Every structure is written in structure tokens, then in C-alpha cells.
JSON list of C-alpha atoms in Angstrom, two decimals:
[
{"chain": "I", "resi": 1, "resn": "UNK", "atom": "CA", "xyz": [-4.02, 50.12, -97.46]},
{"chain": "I", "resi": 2, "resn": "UNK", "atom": "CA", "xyz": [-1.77, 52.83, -98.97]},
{"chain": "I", "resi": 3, "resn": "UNK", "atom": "CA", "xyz": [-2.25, 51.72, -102.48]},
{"chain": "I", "resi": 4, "resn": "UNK", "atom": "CA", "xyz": [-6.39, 51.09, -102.43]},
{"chain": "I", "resi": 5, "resn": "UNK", "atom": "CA", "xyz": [-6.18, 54.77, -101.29]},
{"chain": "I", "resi": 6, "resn": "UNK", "atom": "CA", "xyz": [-3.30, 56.33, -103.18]},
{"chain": "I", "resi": 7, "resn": "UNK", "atom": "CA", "xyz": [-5.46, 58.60, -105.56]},
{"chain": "I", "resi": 8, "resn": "UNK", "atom": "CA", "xyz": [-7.46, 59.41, -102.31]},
{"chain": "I", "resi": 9, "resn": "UNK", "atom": "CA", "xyz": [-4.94, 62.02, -101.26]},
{"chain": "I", "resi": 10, "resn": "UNK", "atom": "CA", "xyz": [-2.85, 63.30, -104.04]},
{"chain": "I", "resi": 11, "resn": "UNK", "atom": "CA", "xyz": [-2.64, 66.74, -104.76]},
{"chain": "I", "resi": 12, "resn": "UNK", "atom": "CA", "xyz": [-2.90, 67.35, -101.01]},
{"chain": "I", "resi": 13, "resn": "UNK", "atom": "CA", "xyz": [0.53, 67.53, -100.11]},
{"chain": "I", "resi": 14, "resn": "UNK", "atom": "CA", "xyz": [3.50, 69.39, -101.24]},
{"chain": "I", "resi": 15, "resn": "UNK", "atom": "CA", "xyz": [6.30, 66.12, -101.99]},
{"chain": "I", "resi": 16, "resn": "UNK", "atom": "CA", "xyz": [7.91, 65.71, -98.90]},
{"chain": "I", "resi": 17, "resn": "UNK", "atom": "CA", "xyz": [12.37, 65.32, -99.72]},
{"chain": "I", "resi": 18, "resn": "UNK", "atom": "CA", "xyz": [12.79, 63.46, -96.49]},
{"chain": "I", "resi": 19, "resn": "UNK", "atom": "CA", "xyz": [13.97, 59.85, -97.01]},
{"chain": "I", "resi": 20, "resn": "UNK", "atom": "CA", "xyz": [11.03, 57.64, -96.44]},
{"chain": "I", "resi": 21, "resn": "UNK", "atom": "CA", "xyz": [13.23, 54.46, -95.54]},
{"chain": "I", "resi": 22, "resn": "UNK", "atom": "CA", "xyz": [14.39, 55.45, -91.97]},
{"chain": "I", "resi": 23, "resn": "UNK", "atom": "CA", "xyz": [14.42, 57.46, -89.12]},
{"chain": "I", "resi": 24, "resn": "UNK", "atom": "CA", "xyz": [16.97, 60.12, -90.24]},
{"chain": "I", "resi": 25, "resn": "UNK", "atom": "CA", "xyz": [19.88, 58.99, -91.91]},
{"chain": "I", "resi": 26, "resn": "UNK", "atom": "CA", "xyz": [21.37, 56.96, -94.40]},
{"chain": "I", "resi": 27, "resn": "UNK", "atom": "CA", "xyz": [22.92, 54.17, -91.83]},
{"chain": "I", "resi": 28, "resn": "UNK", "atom": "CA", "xyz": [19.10, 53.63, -89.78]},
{"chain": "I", "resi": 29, "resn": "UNK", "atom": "CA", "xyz": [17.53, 50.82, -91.23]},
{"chain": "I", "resi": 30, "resn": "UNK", "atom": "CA", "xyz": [13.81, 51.01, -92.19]},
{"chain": "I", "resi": 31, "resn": "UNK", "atom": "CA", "xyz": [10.63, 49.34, -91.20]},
{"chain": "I", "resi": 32, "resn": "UNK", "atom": "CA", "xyz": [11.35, 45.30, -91.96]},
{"chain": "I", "resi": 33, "resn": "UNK", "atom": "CA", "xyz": [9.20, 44.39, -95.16]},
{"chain": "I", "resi": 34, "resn": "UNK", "atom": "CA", "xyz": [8.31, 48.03, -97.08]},
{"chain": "I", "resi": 35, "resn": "UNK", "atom": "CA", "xyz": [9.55, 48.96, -100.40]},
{"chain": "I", "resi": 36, "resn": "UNK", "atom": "CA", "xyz": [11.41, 52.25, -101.16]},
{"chain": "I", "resi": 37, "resn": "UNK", "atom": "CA", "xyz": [8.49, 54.54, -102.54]},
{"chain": "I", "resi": 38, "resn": "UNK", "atom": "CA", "xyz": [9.40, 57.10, -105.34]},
{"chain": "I", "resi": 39, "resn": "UNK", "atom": "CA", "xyz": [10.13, 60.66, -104.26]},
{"chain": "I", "resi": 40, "resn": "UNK", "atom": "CA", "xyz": [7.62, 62.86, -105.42]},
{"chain": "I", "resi": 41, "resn": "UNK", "atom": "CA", "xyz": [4.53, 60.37, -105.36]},
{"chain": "I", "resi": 42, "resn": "UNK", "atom": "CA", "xyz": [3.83, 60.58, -101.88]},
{"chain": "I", "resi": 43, "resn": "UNK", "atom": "CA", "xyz": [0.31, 60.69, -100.62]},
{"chain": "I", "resi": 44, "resn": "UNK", "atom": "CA", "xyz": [-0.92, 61.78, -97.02]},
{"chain": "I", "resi": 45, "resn": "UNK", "atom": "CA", "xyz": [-1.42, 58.29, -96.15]},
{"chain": "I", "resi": 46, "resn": "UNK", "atom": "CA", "xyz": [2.08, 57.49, -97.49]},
{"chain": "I", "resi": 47, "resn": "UNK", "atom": "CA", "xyz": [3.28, 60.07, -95.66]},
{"chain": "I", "resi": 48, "resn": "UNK", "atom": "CA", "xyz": [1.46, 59.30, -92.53]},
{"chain": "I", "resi": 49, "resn": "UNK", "atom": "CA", "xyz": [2.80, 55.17, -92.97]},
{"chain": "I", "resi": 50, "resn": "UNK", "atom": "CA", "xyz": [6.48, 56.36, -93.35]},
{"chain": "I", "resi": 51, "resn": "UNK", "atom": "CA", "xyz": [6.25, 58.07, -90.57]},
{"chain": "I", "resi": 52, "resn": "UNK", "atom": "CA", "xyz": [4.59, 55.86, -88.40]},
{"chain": "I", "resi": 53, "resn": "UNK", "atom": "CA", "xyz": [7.38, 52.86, -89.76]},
{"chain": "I", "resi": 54, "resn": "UNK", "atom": "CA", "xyz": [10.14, 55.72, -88.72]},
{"chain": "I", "resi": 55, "resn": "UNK", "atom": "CA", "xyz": [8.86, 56.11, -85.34]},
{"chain": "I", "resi": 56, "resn": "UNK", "atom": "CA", "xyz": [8.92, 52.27, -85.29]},
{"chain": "I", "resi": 57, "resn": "UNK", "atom": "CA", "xyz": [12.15, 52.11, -86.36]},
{"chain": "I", "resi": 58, "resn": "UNK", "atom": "CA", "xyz": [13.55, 54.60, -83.81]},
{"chain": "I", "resi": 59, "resn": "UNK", "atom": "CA", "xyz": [12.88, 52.57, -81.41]},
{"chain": "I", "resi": 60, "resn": "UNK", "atom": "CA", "xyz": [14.42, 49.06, -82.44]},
{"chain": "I", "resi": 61, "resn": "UNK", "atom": "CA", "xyz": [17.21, 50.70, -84.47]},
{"chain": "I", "resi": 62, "resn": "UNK", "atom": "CA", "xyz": [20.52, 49.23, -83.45]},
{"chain": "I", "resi": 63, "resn": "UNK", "atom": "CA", "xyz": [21.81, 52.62, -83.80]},
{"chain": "I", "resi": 64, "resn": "UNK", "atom": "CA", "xyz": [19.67, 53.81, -80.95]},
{"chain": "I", "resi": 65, "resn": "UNK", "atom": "CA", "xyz": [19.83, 50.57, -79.13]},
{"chain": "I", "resi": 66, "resn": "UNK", "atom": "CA", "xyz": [23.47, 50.44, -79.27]},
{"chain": "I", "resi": 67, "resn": "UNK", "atom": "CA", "xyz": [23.74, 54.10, -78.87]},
{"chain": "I", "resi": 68, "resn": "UNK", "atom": "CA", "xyz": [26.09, 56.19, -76.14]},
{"chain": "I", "resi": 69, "resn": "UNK", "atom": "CA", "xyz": [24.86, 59.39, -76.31]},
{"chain": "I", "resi": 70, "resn": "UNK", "atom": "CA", "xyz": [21.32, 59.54, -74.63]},
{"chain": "I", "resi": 71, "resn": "UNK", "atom": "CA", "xyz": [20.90, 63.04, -75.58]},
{"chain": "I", "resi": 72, "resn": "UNK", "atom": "CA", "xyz": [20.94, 62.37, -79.66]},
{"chain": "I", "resi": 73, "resn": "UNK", "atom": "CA", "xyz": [19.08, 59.19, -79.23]},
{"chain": "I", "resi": 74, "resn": "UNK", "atom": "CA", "xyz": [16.21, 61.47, -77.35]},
{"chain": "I", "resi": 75, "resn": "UNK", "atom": "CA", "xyz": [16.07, 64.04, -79.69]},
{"chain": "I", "resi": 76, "resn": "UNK", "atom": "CA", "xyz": [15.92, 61.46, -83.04]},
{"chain": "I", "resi": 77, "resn": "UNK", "atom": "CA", "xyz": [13.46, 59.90, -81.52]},
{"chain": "I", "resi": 78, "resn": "UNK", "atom": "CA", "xyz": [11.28, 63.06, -80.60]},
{"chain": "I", "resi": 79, "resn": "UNK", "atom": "CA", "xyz": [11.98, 63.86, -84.09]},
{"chain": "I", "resi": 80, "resn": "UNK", "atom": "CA", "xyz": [10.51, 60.80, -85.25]},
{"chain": "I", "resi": 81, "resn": "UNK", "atom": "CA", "xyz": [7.48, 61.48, -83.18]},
{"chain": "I", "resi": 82, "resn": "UNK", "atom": "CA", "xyz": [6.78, 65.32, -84.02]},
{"chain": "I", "resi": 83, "resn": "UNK", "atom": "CA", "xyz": [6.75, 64.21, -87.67]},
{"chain": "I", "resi": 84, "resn": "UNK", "atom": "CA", "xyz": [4.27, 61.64, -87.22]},
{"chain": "I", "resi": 85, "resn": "UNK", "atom": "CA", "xyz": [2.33, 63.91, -85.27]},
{"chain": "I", "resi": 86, "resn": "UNK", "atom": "CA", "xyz": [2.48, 66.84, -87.88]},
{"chain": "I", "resi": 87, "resn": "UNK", "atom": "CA", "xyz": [1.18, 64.24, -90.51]},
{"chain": "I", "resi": 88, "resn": "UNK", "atom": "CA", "xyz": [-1.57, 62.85, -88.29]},
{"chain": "I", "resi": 89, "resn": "UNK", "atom": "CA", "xyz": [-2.72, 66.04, -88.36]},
{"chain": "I", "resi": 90, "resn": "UNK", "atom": "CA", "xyz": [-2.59, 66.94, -91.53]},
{"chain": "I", "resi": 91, "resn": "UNK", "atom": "CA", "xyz": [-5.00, 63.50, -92.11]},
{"chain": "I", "resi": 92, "resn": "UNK", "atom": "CA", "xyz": [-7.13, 64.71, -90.12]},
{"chain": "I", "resi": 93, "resn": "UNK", "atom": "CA", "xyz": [-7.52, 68.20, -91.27]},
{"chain": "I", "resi": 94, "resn": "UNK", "atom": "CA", "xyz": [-8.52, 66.50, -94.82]},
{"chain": "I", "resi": 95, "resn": "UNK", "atom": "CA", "xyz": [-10.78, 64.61, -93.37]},
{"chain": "I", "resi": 96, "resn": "UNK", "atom": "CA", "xyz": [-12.38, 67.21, -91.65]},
{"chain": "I", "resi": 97, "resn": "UNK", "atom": "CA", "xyz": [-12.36, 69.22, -94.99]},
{"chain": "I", "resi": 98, "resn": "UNK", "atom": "CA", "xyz": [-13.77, 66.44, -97.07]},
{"chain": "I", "resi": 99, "resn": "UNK", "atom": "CA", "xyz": [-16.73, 65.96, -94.02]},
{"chain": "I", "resi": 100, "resn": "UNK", "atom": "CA", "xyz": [-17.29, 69.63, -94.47]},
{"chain": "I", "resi": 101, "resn": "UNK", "atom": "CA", "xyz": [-17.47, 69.32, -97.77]},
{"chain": "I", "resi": 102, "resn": "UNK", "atom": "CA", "xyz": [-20.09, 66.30, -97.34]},
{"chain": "I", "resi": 103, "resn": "UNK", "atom": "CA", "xyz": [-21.92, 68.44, -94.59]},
{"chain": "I", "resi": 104, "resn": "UNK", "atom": "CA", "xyz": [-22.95, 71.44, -97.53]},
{"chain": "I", "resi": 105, "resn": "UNK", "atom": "CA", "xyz": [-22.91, 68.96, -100.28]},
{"chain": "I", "resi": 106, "resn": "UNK", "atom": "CA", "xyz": [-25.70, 66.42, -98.38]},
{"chain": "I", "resi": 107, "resn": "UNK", "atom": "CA", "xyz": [-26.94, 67.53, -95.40]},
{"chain": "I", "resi": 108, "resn": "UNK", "atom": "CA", "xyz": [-29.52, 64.93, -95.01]},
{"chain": "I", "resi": 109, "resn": "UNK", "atom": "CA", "xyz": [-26.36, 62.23, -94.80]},
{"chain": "I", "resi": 110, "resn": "UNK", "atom": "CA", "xyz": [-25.18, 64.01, -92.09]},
{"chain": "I", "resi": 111, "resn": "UNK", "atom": "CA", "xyz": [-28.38, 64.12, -90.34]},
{"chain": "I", "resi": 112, "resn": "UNK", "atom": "CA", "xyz": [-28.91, 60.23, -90.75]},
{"chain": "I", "resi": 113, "resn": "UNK", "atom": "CA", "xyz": [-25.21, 59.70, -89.39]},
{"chain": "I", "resi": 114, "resn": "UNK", "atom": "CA", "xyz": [-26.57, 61.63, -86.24]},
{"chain": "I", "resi": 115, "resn": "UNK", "atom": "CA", "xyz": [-29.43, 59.48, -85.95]},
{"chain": "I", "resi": 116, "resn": "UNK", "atom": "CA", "xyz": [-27.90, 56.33, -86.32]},
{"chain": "I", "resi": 117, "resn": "UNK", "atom": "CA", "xyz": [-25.04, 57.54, -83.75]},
{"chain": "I", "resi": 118, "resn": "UNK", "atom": "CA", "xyz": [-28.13, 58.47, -81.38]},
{"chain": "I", "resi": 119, "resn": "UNK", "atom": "CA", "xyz": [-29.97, 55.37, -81.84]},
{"chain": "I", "resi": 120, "resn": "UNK", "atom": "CA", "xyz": [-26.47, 53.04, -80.94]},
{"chain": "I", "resi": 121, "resn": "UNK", "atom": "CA", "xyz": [-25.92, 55.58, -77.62]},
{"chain": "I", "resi": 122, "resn": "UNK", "atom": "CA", "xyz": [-29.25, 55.14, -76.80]},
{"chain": "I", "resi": 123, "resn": "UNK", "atom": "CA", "xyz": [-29.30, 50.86, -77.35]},
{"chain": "I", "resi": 124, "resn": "UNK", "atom": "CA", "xyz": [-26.18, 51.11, -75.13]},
{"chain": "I", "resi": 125, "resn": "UNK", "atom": "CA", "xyz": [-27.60, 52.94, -72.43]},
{"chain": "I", "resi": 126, "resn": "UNK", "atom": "CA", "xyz": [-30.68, 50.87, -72.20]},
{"chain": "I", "resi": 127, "resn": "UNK", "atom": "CA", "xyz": [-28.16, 47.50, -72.20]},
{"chain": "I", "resi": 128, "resn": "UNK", "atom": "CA", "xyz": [-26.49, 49.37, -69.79]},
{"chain": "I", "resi": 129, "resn": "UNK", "atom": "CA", "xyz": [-30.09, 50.11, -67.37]},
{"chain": "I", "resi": 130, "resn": "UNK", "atom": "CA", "xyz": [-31.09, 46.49, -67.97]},
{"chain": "I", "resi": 131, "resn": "UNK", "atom": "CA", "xyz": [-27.62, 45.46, -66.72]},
{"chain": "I", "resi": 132, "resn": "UNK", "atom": "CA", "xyz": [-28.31, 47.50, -63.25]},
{"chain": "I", "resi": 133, "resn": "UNK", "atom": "CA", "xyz": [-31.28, 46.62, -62.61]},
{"chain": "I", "resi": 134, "resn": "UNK", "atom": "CA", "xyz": [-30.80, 42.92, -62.52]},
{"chain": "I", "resi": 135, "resn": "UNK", "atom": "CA", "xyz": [-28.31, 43.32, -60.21]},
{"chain": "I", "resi": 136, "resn": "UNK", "atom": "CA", "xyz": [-30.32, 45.39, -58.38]},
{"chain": "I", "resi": 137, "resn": "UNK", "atom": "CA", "xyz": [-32.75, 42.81, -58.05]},
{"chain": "I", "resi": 138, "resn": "UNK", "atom": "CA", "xyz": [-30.38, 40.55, -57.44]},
{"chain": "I", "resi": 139, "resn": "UNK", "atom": "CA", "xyz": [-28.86, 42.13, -54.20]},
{"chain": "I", "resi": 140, "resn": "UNK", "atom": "CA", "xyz": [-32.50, 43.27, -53.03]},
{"chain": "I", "resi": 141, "resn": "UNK", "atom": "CA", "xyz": [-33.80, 39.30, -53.34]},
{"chain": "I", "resi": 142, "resn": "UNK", "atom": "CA", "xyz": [-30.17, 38.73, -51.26]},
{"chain": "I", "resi": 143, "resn": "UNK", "atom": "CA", "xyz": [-31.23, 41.14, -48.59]},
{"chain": "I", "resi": 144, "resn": "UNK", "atom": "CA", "xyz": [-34.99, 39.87, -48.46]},
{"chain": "I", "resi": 145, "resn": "UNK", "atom": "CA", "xyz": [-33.56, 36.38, -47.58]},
{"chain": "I", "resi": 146, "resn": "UNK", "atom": "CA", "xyz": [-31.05, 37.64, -45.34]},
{"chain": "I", "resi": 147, "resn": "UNK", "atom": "CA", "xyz": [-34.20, 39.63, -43.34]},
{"chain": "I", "resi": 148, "resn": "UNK", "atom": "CA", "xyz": [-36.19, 36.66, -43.23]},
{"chain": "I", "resi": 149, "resn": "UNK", "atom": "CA", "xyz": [-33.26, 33.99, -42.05]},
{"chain": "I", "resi": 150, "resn": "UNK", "atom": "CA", "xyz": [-32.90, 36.78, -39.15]},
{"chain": "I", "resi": 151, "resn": "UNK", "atom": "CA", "xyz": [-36.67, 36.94, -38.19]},
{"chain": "I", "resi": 152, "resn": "UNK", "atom": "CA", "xyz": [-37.43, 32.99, -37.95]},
{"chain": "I", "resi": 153, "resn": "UNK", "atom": "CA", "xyz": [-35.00, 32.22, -34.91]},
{"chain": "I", "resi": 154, "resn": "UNK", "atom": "CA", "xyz": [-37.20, 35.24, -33.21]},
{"chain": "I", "resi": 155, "resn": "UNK", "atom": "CA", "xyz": [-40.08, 33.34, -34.07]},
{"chain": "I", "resi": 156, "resn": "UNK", "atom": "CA", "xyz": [-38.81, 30.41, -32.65]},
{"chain": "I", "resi": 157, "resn": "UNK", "atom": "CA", "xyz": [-38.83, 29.89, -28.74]},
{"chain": "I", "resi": 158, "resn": "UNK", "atom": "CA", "xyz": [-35.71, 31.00, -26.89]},
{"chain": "I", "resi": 159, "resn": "UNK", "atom": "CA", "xyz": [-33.03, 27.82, -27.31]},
{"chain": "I", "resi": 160, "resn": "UNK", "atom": "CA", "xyz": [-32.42, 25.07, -24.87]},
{"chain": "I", "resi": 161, "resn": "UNK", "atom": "CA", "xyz": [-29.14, 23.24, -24.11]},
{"chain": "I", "resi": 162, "resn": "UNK", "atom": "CA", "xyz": [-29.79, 20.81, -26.66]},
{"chain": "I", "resi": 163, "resn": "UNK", "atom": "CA", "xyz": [-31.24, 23.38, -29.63]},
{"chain": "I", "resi": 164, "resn": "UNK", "atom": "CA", "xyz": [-28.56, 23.14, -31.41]},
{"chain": "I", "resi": 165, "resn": "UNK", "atom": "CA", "xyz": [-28.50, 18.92, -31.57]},
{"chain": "I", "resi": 166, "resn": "UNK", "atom": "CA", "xyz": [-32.11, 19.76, -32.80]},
{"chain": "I", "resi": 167, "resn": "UNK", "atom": "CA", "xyz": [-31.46, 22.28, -35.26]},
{"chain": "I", "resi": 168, "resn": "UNK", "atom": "CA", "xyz": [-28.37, 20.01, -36.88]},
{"chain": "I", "resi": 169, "resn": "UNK", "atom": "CA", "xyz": [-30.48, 16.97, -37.10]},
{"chain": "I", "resi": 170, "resn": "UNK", "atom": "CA", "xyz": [-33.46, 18.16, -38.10]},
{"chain": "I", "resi": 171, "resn": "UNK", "atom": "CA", "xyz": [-31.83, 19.44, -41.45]},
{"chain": "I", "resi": 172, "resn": "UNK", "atom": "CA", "xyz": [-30.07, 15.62, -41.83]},
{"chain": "I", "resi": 173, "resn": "UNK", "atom": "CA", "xyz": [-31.73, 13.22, -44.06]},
{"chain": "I", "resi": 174, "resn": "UNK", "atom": "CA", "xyz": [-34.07, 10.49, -42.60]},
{"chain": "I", "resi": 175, "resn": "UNK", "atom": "CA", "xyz": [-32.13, 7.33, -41.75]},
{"chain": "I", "resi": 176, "resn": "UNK", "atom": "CA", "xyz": [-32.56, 4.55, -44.19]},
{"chain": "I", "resi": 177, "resn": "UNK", "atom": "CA", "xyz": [-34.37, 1.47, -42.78]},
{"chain": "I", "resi": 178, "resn": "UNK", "atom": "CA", "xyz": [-32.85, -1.71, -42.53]},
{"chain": "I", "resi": 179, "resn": "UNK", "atom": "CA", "xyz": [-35.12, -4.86, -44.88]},
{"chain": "I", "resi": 180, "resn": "UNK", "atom": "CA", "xyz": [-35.45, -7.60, -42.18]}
]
């Protein structure tokens, strides 16, 4: 990703003179898989990557892992975190600056960005109103059939001692006949 976008950013960004390998110091290994980049060269988004692998790092270092002191482990790893931090928001701040940019350069794309946005909040909310309104037909067919079970024993005349024989057989299946 770094390299389709490395002429994205340059020019952005003083070079940074932190090591890009590792969370701090020569012995911390760096993020499994990524070669060394060349001081000088780095981009926001390299920046923002070698930071982000650093934070990684912190946190499955064997220094830190095997580490005594709690304290220096905290503080590395806050570090770690405030850097990555600092660069996110330095991304974003370009981003905002090139959307500005876009904003006085073609209003009209902005305006169609706002539409379609619109148009996808609006599909949602009217997936979303379907979705509650079957239900709530749902549950008011479940209550209609729950108010008519409870008005047909009303309708019925008041139970004798054998109602209930009469109810359970009436709702079993008609004997089969026997051929002769």
C-alpha cells in the first residue's frame, strides 16, 4: 500500500531520524517481514506504517515480554502509541487539506458525495422501517390469535366432567376402519 502511494505524500513531512525498524532501540526487533526503508524518503504513510509495526512490536517484543521493570516497559510502550497517534493525525490533517482543496476546486463533487451519502442513509432507514414493521405485524397477527383462542371457550357452554375427554378426542384423527 505504501509504495502505490509513496509520491502521494512526499514533500509533506519533514524526514523523521527515528529508526523505523523498532520500537526504540537498537536491541527491539521490528515488525516480522518489512524491509529497512532509507532515511530521508519517508512518506506520511511510511511514517504512519512504521509506527503502527512499532506499536506492534512493543507489544510482542521479548524485551518487553521478558522485561522486570514495569515502569520502562509502560512508558516504551506509551511511547510507541503517542507516536502513532501524532502521525495518525498528521494523515488526517492532509486529508482534510487535500478535501478542502477538492471542496474550492469542485464544489459540485462535493455536492454529489452529499447526495449519494443521503441517498445510502435514507435506503438504510427505509430497510430499517420495513424491518419493524414486519415484526410489527408479526406480533399484532400473534396477539389477534391469542384474543380469539381466549374468546371461543366463552363461546362454548360452561365444561362438564368429561369436557376435557371431548376436547382431546375431538382434535385426534378418525380411527382407521378395519377391511372385513
Amino acid at each position: 500500500m505504501a509504495s502505490s502511494m509513496s509520491g502521494m505524500f512526499s514533500g509533506q513531512q519533514p524526514p523523521v531520524t527515528h529508526p523505523v525498524g523498532g520500537p526504540g532501540g537498537p536491541g527491539q526487533p521490528g515488525f516480522p517481514g518489512t524491509a529497512a526503508r532509507a532515511p530521508g524518503n519517508n512518506t506520511l504513510v511510511d511514517e504512519l506504517e512504521a509506527s503502527f509495526e512499532a506499536c506492534f512490536a512493543s507489544l510482542v517484543s521479548q524485551d518487553y515480554v521478558n522485561g522486570t521493570d514495569q515502569e520502562e516497559i509502560r512508558t516504551g510502550v506509551d511511547q510507541c502509541i503517542q507516536k502513532f497517534l501524532d502521525v495518525a493525525r498528521q494523515t488526517e490533517c492532509f486529508f482534510l487539506q487535500k478535501r478542502l482543496q477538492l471542496s474550492v476546486q469542485k464544489p459540485e463533487q462535493v455536492v454529489k458525495e452529499d447526495v449519494s451519502e443521503l441517498r445510502n442513509e435514507l435506503q438504510r432507514k427505509e430497510l430499517l422501517v420495513q424491518k419493524h414493521l414486519s415484526k410489527l405485524h408479526h406480533w399484532q397477527q400473534v396477539l389477534e390469535d391469542v384474543s380469539v383462542q381466549q374468546r371461543k371457550p366463552s363461546d362454548l357452554p360452561p365444561p362438564g366432567p368429561l369436557a376435557f375427554l371431548e376436547q382431546a378426542s375431538a382434535s385426534l384423527p378418525p380411527a382407521p376402519l378395519k377391511p372385513n
